[in-house]
Amino acid sequence: RKTLQDLSLFEGLLHFNLLILFAAFLLNISVGWNSFPGPSEGDAATYRVYGWEYGRITEPIGVKEPAPVFAVRALKLIGVPVPVGAKILGLSAFAGLTFLTLVFLRRRYGKVAGVIGALFLAINPYAAYYAVRSPAELFPLLFFLAFWYSLEKKDFSLKNLAVAGACAALAALSKIIFLVFVLAALVLWVLEGRSAKRARFALYTALLACALTAPYLIYQNSVFGRPLSLQENLLRQWRNTAITGPIQEAPFNGGPLGPVEFMFGPGVRSSAAGFAAGLKKVFLSGLPRLAYYRIELFFGLMGLILLYMKRQWCFASLFFVFILPVAFIASVDQVLITGGIERRFYLGTFWLVCAYAGFGFQELLEVLTNLLPTGVPRPFGISTDPKGRGVPPKK
């Protein structure tokens, strides 16, 4: 009877932690709503389909990714002003990402991992700040997590394939680089399972995602002459900023710059040196600044290492998929006052750090509870199984 009472106490503590998570999230978004302004009326132009410009003296050279644009303009049709609509959608995406992080980690790794991973995300003030600014930064993360969650269900039905493909396409239509992340994630997922079912499912998902993303690329090509018009002009902006420094309204010199040319155009040696410098900045300044509380970096690194040790390397490898593109720009002094790049570029990697931190915290808790004397109940009913998941103890 005493053992059952103790277990009930531990479950009560877990439910209390869920209340803490909810309260922390509400506090974070309320502070964000009141402290950080949404997009100004001038910034509202960025939510026009044809409204993106490079500086103020050039003609429109591309369009923003359509998913956040369409969502904001849909609210505008029912009378919600663009700045308010952008804030509402951004905070809704933040809430959805936090909730889905909780559900995904809870089902995949355990109750404690879900609560702690979601809590680290929910209390981060920078996540709330970028959520208030617009949905553009959190939409791709939300849809990518929904896509990954569909894969992890290992449900090979047509319905789940449609959901995975649609979520993957929405992630890409929110930020086109996520199409690369989706394809890389599918490759990792197939290599983990190495089965014909997985390979077919991944192939059909990739084809569906590309098919749903193709109209956006075709539109850019027909109107602006290049399928990646916006993205290649942004890469030219990065190159000009690296040369001239953080000039807010730098002149447009050089024309569109393709991804391969951007990464390797200066030469292999210069590109490798720039990549190494960017990677150094990611770990020494980028992620530590975004983490804010820093302790999640400790648990995140622990969780990342433990995932590899327990052969859960597929999810762990997403960290490097997300970090590689950022390393190519991290050494650029984009921000005039502080130098470096905006912290929003680290959000994808930081979300993974929060997820790994939840897993790392749970694994540490399991190690400590295994040191308890025999007969003492394990907190939250967790124990260690060969796959590294939190599971209830055997009756």
Tab-separated table of C-alpha atoms in Angstrom:
chain	number	residue	atom	x	y	z
A	1	ARG	CA	0.000	0.000	0.000
A	2	LYS	CA	2.845	2.385	0.870
A	3	THR	CA	4.437	1.713	-2.526
A	4	LEU	CA	1.193	2.538	-4.328
A	5	GLN	CA	0.848	5.744	-2.320
A	6	ASP	CA	4.399	6.744	-3.222
A	7	LEU	CA	3.743	6.096	-6.900
A	8	SER	CA	0.600	8.212	-6.719
A	9	LEU	CA	2.670	10.988	-5.185
A	10	PHE	CA	5.162	10.814	-8.044
A	11	GLU	CA	2.355	10.902	-10.611
A	12	GLY	CA	0.926	13.903	-8.783
A	13	LEU	CA	4.290	15.634	-9.039
A	14	LEU	CA	4.321	14.953	-12.785
A	15	HIS	CA	0.885	16.497	-13.172
A	16	PHE	CA	2.105	19.453	-11.107
A	17	ASN	CA	4.986	19.819	-13.557
A	18	LEU	CA	2.456	19.964	-16.388
A	19	LEU	CA	0.750	22.819	-14.571
A	20	ILE	CA	4.128	24.551	-14.222
A	21	LEU	CA	4.677	24.085	-17.967
A	22	PHE	CA	1.292	25.616	-18.752
A	23	ALA	CA	1.815	28.521	-16.343
A	24	ALA	CA	5.325	29.210	-17.676
A	25	PHE	CA	4.058	29.248	-21.230
A	26	LEU	CA	1.210	31.639	-20.416
A	27	LEU	CA	3.578	33.955	-18.541
A	28	ASN	CA	6.093	33.931	-21.401
A	29	ILE	CA	3.574	34.724	-24.118
A	30	SER	CA	1.802	37.369	-22.011
A	31	VAL	CA	5.104	39.157	-21.426
A	32	GLY	CA	5.913	38.790	-25.110
A	33	TRP	CA	2.552	40.163	-26.195
A	34	ASN	CA	2.860	43.215	-23.957
A	35	SER	CA	6.593	43.841	-24.347
A	36	PHE	CA	7.375	43.116	-27.974
A	37	PRO	CA	5.558	44.914	-30.780
A	38	GLY	CA	4.228	42.958	-33.699
A	39	PRO	CA	5.139	43.918	-37.246
A	40	SER	CA	4.622	47.589	-37.930
A	41	GLU	CA	2.393	48.895	-40.684
A	42	GLY	CA	5.521	49.265	-42.802
A	43	ASP	CA	6.525	45.685	-42.136
A	44	ALA	CA	3.019	44.633	-43.114
A	45	ALA	CA	4.134	45.007	-46.718
A	46	THR	CA	6.203	41.854	-46.290
A	47	TYR	CA	2.944	39.939	-46.110
A	48	ARG	CA	1.882	41.039	-49.579
A	49	VAL	CA	2.500	38.345	-52.136
A	50	TYR	CA	4.484	40.732	-54.341
A	51	GLY	CA	5.755	42.970	-51.590
A	52	TRP	CA	9.263	41.747	-50.763
A	53	GLU	CA	12.090	44.087	-51.789
A	54	TYR	CA	15.851	44.102	-51.462
A	55	GLY	CA	16.367	47.501	-49.841
A	56	ARG	CA	14.225	50.477	-50.770
A	57	ILE	CA	15.663	51.365	-54.161
A	58	THR	CA	15.116	48.129	-56.086
A	59	GLU	CA	12.164	46.488	-57.747
A	60	PRO	CA	10.534	43.409	-56.165
A	61	ILE	CA	12.741	40.407	-56.918
A	62	GLY	CA	10.796	37.573	-55.389
A	63	VAL	CA	8.020	36.606	-53.019
A	64	LYS	CA	8.025	35.495	-49.406
A	65	GLU	CA	7.267	31.856	-48.767
A	66	PRO	CA	3.506	31.600	-49.151
A	67	ALA	CA	2.359	29.702	-46.035
A	68	PRO	CA	2.793	32.522	-43.479
A	69	VAL	CA	1.739	35.102	-46.093
A	70	PHE	CA	-1.480	33.248	-46.871
A	71	ALA	CA	-2.314	32.743	-43.182
A	72	VAL	CA	-1.876	36.432	-42.333
A	73	ARG	CA	-3.819	37.571	-45.395
A	74	ALA	CA	-6.616	35.106	-44.582
A	75	LEU	CA	-7.078	36.799	-41.209
A	76	LYS	CA	-6.982	40.176	-42.937
A	77	LEU	CA	-9.936	39.123	-45.096
A	78	ILE	CA	-12.073	38.759	-41.966
A	79	GLY	CA	-11.021	42.153	-40.631
A	80	VAL	CA	-7.957	41.370	-38.499
A	81	PRO	CA	-5.199	43.953	-39.094
A	82	VAL	CA	-1.936	42.520	-40.405
A	83	PRO	CA	0.176	43.359	-37.300
A	84	VAL	CA	-2.387	41.787	-34.946
A	85	GLY	CA	-2.928	38.793	-37.216
A	86	ALA	CA	0.803	38.154	-37.414
A	87	LYS	CA	1.065	38.203	-33.608
A	88	ILE	CA	-1.918	35.870	-33.179
A	89	LEU	CA	-0.609	33.368	-35.712
A	90	GLY	CA	2.923	33.519	-34.339
A	91	LEU	CA	1.806	32.819	-30.780
A	92	SER	CA	-0.560	30.089	-32.001
A	93	ALA	CA	2.370	28.447	-33.794
A	94	PHE	CA	4.418	28.729	-30.587
A	95	ALA	CA	1.621	27.070	-28.596
A	96	GLY	CA	1.277	24.316	-31.190
A	97	LEU	CA	5.017	23.689	-31.282
A	98	THR	CA	5.210	23.472	-27.484
A	99	PHE	CA	2.246	21.107	-27.267
A	100	LEU	CA	3.467	18.869	-30.089
A	101	THR	CA	6.941	18.766	-28.504
A	102	LEU	CA	5.333	17.570	-25.270
A	103	VAL	CA	3.287	14.886	-27.048
A	104	PHE	CA	6.114	13.703	-29.304
A	105	LEU	CA	8.738	13.391	-26.561
A	106	ARG	CA	6.253	11.872	-24.118
A	107	ARG	CA	5.245	9.102	-26.520
A	108	ARG	CA	8.687	8.514	-27.974
A	109	TYR	CA	10.933	8.773	-24.911
A	110	GLY	CA	8.825	9.119	-21.767
A	111	LYS	CA	6.721	11.411	-19.587
A	112	VAL	CA	9.612	13.278	-17.994
A	113	ALA	CA	11.315	13.898	-21.331
A	114	GLY	CA	8.093	15.391	-22.685
A	115	VAL	CA	7.517	17.772	-19.781
A	116	ILE	CA	11.117	18.964	-19.461
A	117	GLY	CA	11.726	19.351	-23.205
A	118	ALA	CA	8.512	21.339	-23.677
A	119	LEU	CA	9.253	23.403	-20.556
A	120	PHE	CA	12.673	24.495	-21.825
A	121	LEU	CA	11.022	25.654	-25.031
A	122	ALA	CA	8.039	27.296	-23.349
A	123	ILE	CA	10.094	29.485	-21.002
A	124	ASN	CA	12.522	30.790	-23.608
A	125	PRO	CA	11.923	34.554	-24.077
A	126	TYR	CA	13.482	34.650	-27.545
A	127	ALA	CA	11.034	32.025	-28.794
A	128	ALA	CA	8.185	34.214	-27.519
A	129	TYR	CA	9.780	37.283	-29.107
A	130	TYR	CA	9.982	35.726	-32.555
A	131	ALA	CA	6.487	34.289	-32.140
A	132	VAL	CA	5.121	37.783	-31.481
A	133	ARG	CA	6.982	39.223	-34.456
A	134	SER	CA	5.346	36.910	-37.002
A	135	PRO	CA	4.584	33.246	-37.750
A	136	ALA	CA	7.384	33.052	-40.324
A	137	GLU	CA	9.994	31.566	-37.958
A	138	LEU	CA	7.826	29.065	-36.082
A	139	PHE	CA	5.555	27.827	-38.875
A	140	PRO	CA	8.314	25.717	-40.502
A	141	LEU	CA	9.330	24.189	-37.154
A	142	LEU	CA	5.743	23.316	-36.280
A	143	PHE	CA	5.076	21.635	-39.626
A	144	PHE	CA	8.442	19.872	-39.628
A	145	LEU	CA	7.754	18.402	-36.189
A	146	ALA	CA	4.318	17.270	-37.363
A	147	PHE	CA	6.008	15.630	-40.363
A	148	TRP	CA	8.611	13.923	-38.153
A	149	TYR	CA	5.932	12.792	-35.704
A	150	SER	CA	4.092	11.142	-38.604
A	151	LEU	CA	7.266	9.268	-39.542
A	152	GLU	CA	7.935	8.119	-35.991
A	153	LYS	CA	4.462	6.591	-35.753
A	154	LYS	CA	5.692	3.932	-38.219
A	155	ASP	CA	2.235	3.909	-39.761
A	156	PHE	CA	2.580	3.091	-43.467
A	157	SER	CA	-1.046	3.766	-44.333
A	158	LEU	CA	-2.072	6.054	-47.181
A	159	LYS	CA	-3.634	8.471	-44.701
A	160	ASN	CA	-0.423	8.877	-42.707
A	161	LEU	CA	1.561	9.248	-45.942
A	162	ALA	CA	-0.722	12.098	-46.990
A	163	VAL	CA	-0.321	13.766	-43.594
A	164	ALA	CA	3.467	13.419	-43.659
A	165	GLY	CA	3.723	14.754	-47.203
A	166	ALA	CA	1.378	17.671	-46.536
A	167	CYS	CA	3.214	18.672	-43.355
A	168	ALA	CA	6.556	18.415	-45.137
A	169	ALA	CA	5.274	20.641	-47.950
A	170	LEU	CA	3.871	23.191	-45.492
A	171	ALA	CA	7.244	23.326	-43.744
A	172	ALA	CA	8.936	23.998	-47.096
A	173	LEU	CA	6.301	26.564	-48.061
A	174	SER	CA	6.993	28.332	-44.775
A	175	LYS	CA	10.765	28.378	-45.343
A	176	ILE	CA	12.142	26.718	-48.444
A	177	ILE	CA	15.321	25.403	-46.751
A	178	PHE	CA	13.052	22.988	-44.876
A	179	LEU	CA	12.546	21.052	-48.093
A	180	VAL	CA	16.226	20.116	-47.795
A	181	PHE	CA	15.707	19.253	-44.113
A	182	VAL	CA	12.726	17.054	-44.998
A	183	LEU	CA	14.637	15.124	-47.656
A	184	ALA	CA	17.635	14.685	-45.331
A	185	ALA	CA	15.325	13.497	-42.534
A	186	LEU	CA	13.733	10.923	-44.847
A	187	VAL	CA	17.172	9.584	-45.792
A	188	LEU	CA	18.130	9.244	-42.117
A	189	TRP	CA	14.824	7.561	-41.323
A	190	VAL	CA	15.274	5.005	-44.116
A	191	LEU	CA	18.875	4.283	-43.078
A	192	GLU	CA	17.713	3.687	-39.517
A	193	GLY	CA	15.120	1.061	-40.461
A	194	ARG	CA	16.535	-0.276	-43.760
A	195	SER	CA	13.306	-1.876	-44.895
A	196	ALA	CA	11.475	-1.852	-48.203
A	197	LYS	CA	8.354	-0.449	-46.501
A	198	ARG	CA	10.271	2.507	-45.132
A	199	ALA	CA	11.979	3.166	-48.445
A	200	ARG	CA	8.666	3.175	-50.347
A	201	PHE	CA	6.976	5.345	-47.746
A	202	ALA	CA	9.877	7.819	-47.759
A	203	LEU	CA	9.970	7.948	-51.559
A	204	TYR	CA	6.235	8.637	-51.867
A	205	THR	CA	6.398	11.221	-49.070
A	206	ALA	CA	9.275	13.002	-50.784
A	207	LEU	CA	7.447	12.992	-54.133
A	208	LEU	CA	4.276	14.336	-52.546
A	209	ALA	CA	6.162	17.055	-50.662
A	210	CYS	CA	8.018	18.128	-53.801
A	211	ALA	CA	4.822	18.084	-55.853
A	212	LEU	CA	3.015	20.312	-53.361
A	213	THR	CA	5.986	22.692	-53.165
A	214	ALA	CA	6.528	22.841	-56.939
A	215	PRO	CA	3.804	25.446	-57.736
A	216	TYR	CA	5.637	28.015	-55.594
A	217	LEU	CA	8.903	27.373	-57.427
A	218	ILE	CA	7.157	27.386	-60.823
A	219	TYR	CA	5.509	30.683	-59.964
A	220	GLN	CA	8.805	32.300	-59.035
A	221	ASN	CA	10.380	31.000	-62.221
A	222	SER	CA	7.570	32.279	-64.434
A	223	VAL	CA	7.404	35.739	-62.845
A	224	PHE	CA	11.008	36.417	-61.832
A	225	GLY	CA	12.941	34.086	-64.123
A	226	ARG	CA	14.401	31.788	-61.446
A	227	PRO	CA	12.660	29.137	-59.306
A	228	LEU	CA	14.617	30.271	-56.237
A	229	SER	CA	14.523	33.965	-57.037
A	230	LEU	CA	13.931	35.213	-53.492
A	231	GLN	CA	16.345	32.761	-51.936
A	232	GLU	CA	19.167	33.425	-54.411
A	233	ASN	CA	18.821	37.172	-53.984
A	234	LEU	CA	18.936	36.714	-50.237
A	235	LEU	CA	22.146	34.745	-50.674
A	236	ARG	CA	23.551	37.669	-52.667
A	237	GLN	CA	22.577	39.897	-49.743
A	238	TRP	CA	24.518	37.637	-47.385
A	239	ARG	CA	27.571	37.758	-49.649
A	240	ASN	CA	27.406	41.559	-49.895
A	241	THR	CA	26.983	41.850	-46.131
A	242	ALA	CA	30.026	39.633	-45.581
A	243	ILE	CA	32.050	41.938	-47.848
A	244	THR	CA	30.752	45.371	-46.867
A	245	GLY	CA	29.772	44.736	-43.256
A	246	PRO	CA	26.362	45.147	-41.591
A	247	ILE	CA	25.048	47.969	-43.767
A	248	GLN	CA	21.295	47.943	-43.326
A	249	GLU	CA	20.480	49.182	-46.807
A	250	ALA	CA	23.384	47.840	-48.852
A	251	PRO	CA	23.144	48.378	-52.608
A	252	PHE	CA	22.198	45.364	-54.678
A	253	ASN	CA	25.361	44.345	-56.505
A	254	GLY	CA	26.013	41.159	-58.398
A	255	GLY	CA	22.649	39.616	-59.170
A	256	PRO	CA	21.236	36.317	-57.856
A	257	LEU	CA	23.676	33.930	-56.223
A	258	GLY	CA	23.010	30.175	-56.377
A	259	PRO	CA	23.401	28.003	-53.249
A	260	VAL	CA	26.412	26.078	-54.583
A	261	GLU	CA	28.146	29.277	-55.670
A	262	PHE	CA	27.389	30.885	-52.317
A	263	MET	CA	28.900	27.991	-50.366
A	264	PHE	CA	31.918	27.196	-52.549
A	265	GLY	CA	32.346	30.190	-54.855
A	266	PRO	CA	35.235	31.791	-52.919
A	267	GLY	CA	37.232	28.554	-53.245
A	268	VAL	CA	37.465	25.392	-51.199
A	269	ARG	CA	39.996	26.779	-48.717
A	270	SER	CA	38.139	30.052	-48.099
A	271	SER	CA	34.803	28.249	-47.874
A	272	ALA	CA	36.177	25.724	-45.376
A	273	ALA	CA	37.686	28.520	-43.263
A	274	GLY	CA	34.403	30.456	-43.297
A	275	PHE	CA	32.435	27.325	-42.423
A	276	ALA	CA	34.772	26.524	-39.514
A	277	ALA	CA	34.510	30.091	-38.230
A	278	GLY	CA	30.737	29.929	-38.489
A	279	LEU	CA	30.590	26.588	-36.684
A	280	LYS	CA	32.706	28.060	-33.886
A	281	LYS	CA	30.320	30.997	-33.547
A	282	VAL	CA	27.319	28.677	-33.430
A	283	PHE	CA	28.601	26.868	-30.345
A	284	LEU	CA	30.411	29.716	-28.574
A	285	SER	CA	27.944	32.562	-29.044
A	286	GLY	CA	24.878	31.706	-31.148
A	287	LEU	CA	23.284	28.862	-29.201
A	288	PRO	CA	24.429	30.063	-25.733
A	289	ARG	CA	22.821	33.472	-26.336
A	290	LEU	CA	19.572	31.986	-27.577
A	291	ALA	CA	19.436	29.458	-24.738
A	292	TYR	CA	19.211	32.332	-22.225
A	293	TYR	CA	19.116	30.046	-19.161
A	294	ARG	CA	22.075	27.964	-20.400
A	295	ILE	CA	21.191	24.867	-18.332
A	296	GLU	CA	19.281	23.432	-21.298
A	297	LEU	CA	22.567	23.390	-23.209
A	298	PHE	CA	24.061	21.105	-20.571
A	299	PHE	CA	21.125	18.696	-20.641
A	300	GLY	CA	20.817	19.068	-24.417
A	301	LEU	CA	24.423	18.015	-25.009
A	302	MET	CA	23.981	15.171	-22.542
A	303	GLY	CA	20.833	14.024	-24.319
A	304	LEU	CA	22.489	14.254	-27.736
A	305	ILE	CA	25.389	12.067	-26.601
A	306	LEU	CA	23.091	9.589	-24.852
A	307	LEU	CA	20.908	9.252	-27.943
A	308	TYR	CA	23.955	8.112	-29.900
A	309	MET	CA	25.084	5.841	-27.058
A	310	LYS	CA	21.653	4.188	-27.019
A	311	ARG	CA	21.680	3.918	-30.842
A	312	GLN	CA	18.847	6.426	-31.235
A	313	TRP	CA	21.025	8.191	-33.785
A	314	CYS	CA	18.347	9.110	-36.340
A	315	PHE	CA	16.686	11.844	-34.269
A	316	ALA	CA	20.063	12.937	-32.902
A	317	SER	CA	21.477	13.421	-36.396
A	318	LEU	CA	18.848	16.049	-37.170
A	319	PHE	CA	20.957	18.405	-35.059
A	320	PHE	CA	23.702	18.376	-37.677
A	321	VAL	CA	21.187	18.615	-40.533
A	322	PHE	CA	19.852	21.853	-39.034
A	323	ILE	CA	23.212	23.295	-38.066
A	324	LEU	CA	25.107	22.914	-41.352
A	325	PRO	CA	23.313	25.664	-43.329
A	326	VAL	CA	23.581	28.064	-40.380
A	327	ALA	CA	27.344	27.529	-40.162
A	328	PHE	CA	27.770	28.992	-43.662
A	329	ILE	CA	26.348	32.357	-42.534
A	330	ALA	CA	27.122	32.408	-38.801
A	331	SER	CA	30.489	34.123	-39.284
A	332	VAL	CA	28.891	37.084	-41.109
A	333	ASP	CA	28.405	40.257	-39.067
A	334	GLN	CA	24.808	40.885	-40.045
A	335	VAL	CA	23.647	42.781	-36.940
A	336	LEU	CA	25.025	46.312	-36.814
A	337	ILE	CA	25.214	46.698	-33.013
A	338	THR	CA	26.224	43.284	-31.682
A	339	GLY	CA	27.700	41.638	-34.766
A	340	GLY	CA	26.950	38.083	-35.791
A	341	ILE	CA	23.609	36.975	-37.204
A	342	GLU	CA	20.098	37.264	-35.827
A	343	ARG	CA	19.210	34.671	-33.224
A	344	ARG	CA	16.179	33.540	-35.204
A	345	PHE	CA	18.498	31.546	-37.456
A	346	TYR	CA	19.308	29.277	-34.497
A	347	LEU	CA	15.686	28.520	-33.577
A	348	GLY	CA	15.554	25.164	-35.384
A	349	THR	CA	18.737	23.927	-33.746
A	350	PHE	CA	17.608	25.303	-30.381
A	351	TRP	CA	14.315	23.419	-30.585
A	352	LEU	CA	16.296	20.213	-31.014
A	353	VAL	CA	18.471	21.161	-28.030
A	354	CYS	CA	15.304	21.480	-25.919
A	355	ALA	CA	14.114	18.054	-27.102
A	356	TYR	CA	17.492	16.462	-26.348
A	357	ALA	CA	17.526	18.216	-22.965
A	358	GLY	CA	14.261	16.543	-22.025
A	359	PHE	CA	15.695	13.146	-22.921
A	360	GLY	CA	18.974	13.892	-21.110
A	361	PHE	CA	17.152	14.998	-17.962
A	362	GLN	CA	15.061	11.826	-17.959
A	363	GLU	CA	18.121	9.625	-18.446
A	364	LEU	CA	19.897	11.347	-15.544
A	365	LEU	CA	16.819	10.842	-13.393
A	366	GLU	CA	16.769	7.152	-14.302
A	367	VAL	CA	20.430	6.760	-13.349
A	368	LEU	CA	19.810	8.401	-9.986
A	369	THR	CA	16.686	6.351	-9.259
A	370	ASN	CA	18.497	3.126	-10.102
A	371	LEU	CA	20.818	3.936	-7.202
A	372	LEU	CA	17.868	3.761	-4.808
A	373	PRO	CA	17.583	0.662	-2.586
A	374	THR	CA	15.539	-2.278	-3.807
A	375	GLY	CA	11.859	-1.932	-3.042
A	376	VAL	CA	11.775	1.854	-3.234
A	377	PRO	CA	9.424	2.949	-6.062
A	378	ARG	CA	10.993	4.672	-9.059
A	379	PRO	CA	9.871	8.283	-9.606
A	380	PHE	CA	7.115	8.692	-12.218
A	381	GLY	CA	7.161	4.927	-12.781
A	382	ILE	CA	10.214	5.037	-15.031
A	383	SER	CA	12.859	2.416	-15.558
A	384	THR	CA	15.440	1.745	-18.220
A	385	ASP	CA	14.800	-0.574	-21.135
A	386	PRO	CA	17.277	-1.551	-23.902
A	387	LYS	CA	15.842	1.034	-26.294
A	388	GLY	CA	16.357	3.887	-23.885
A	389	ARG	CA	12.678	4.725	-23.425
A	390	GLY	CA	10.955	5.489	-20.156
A	391	VAL	CA	8.551	2.639	-19.438
A	392	PRO	CA	6.508	1.612	-16.408
A	393	PRO	CA	8.166	-0.967	-14.141
A	394	LYS	CA	7.081	-4.560	-14.445
A	395	LYS	CA	4.305	-5.628	-12.100
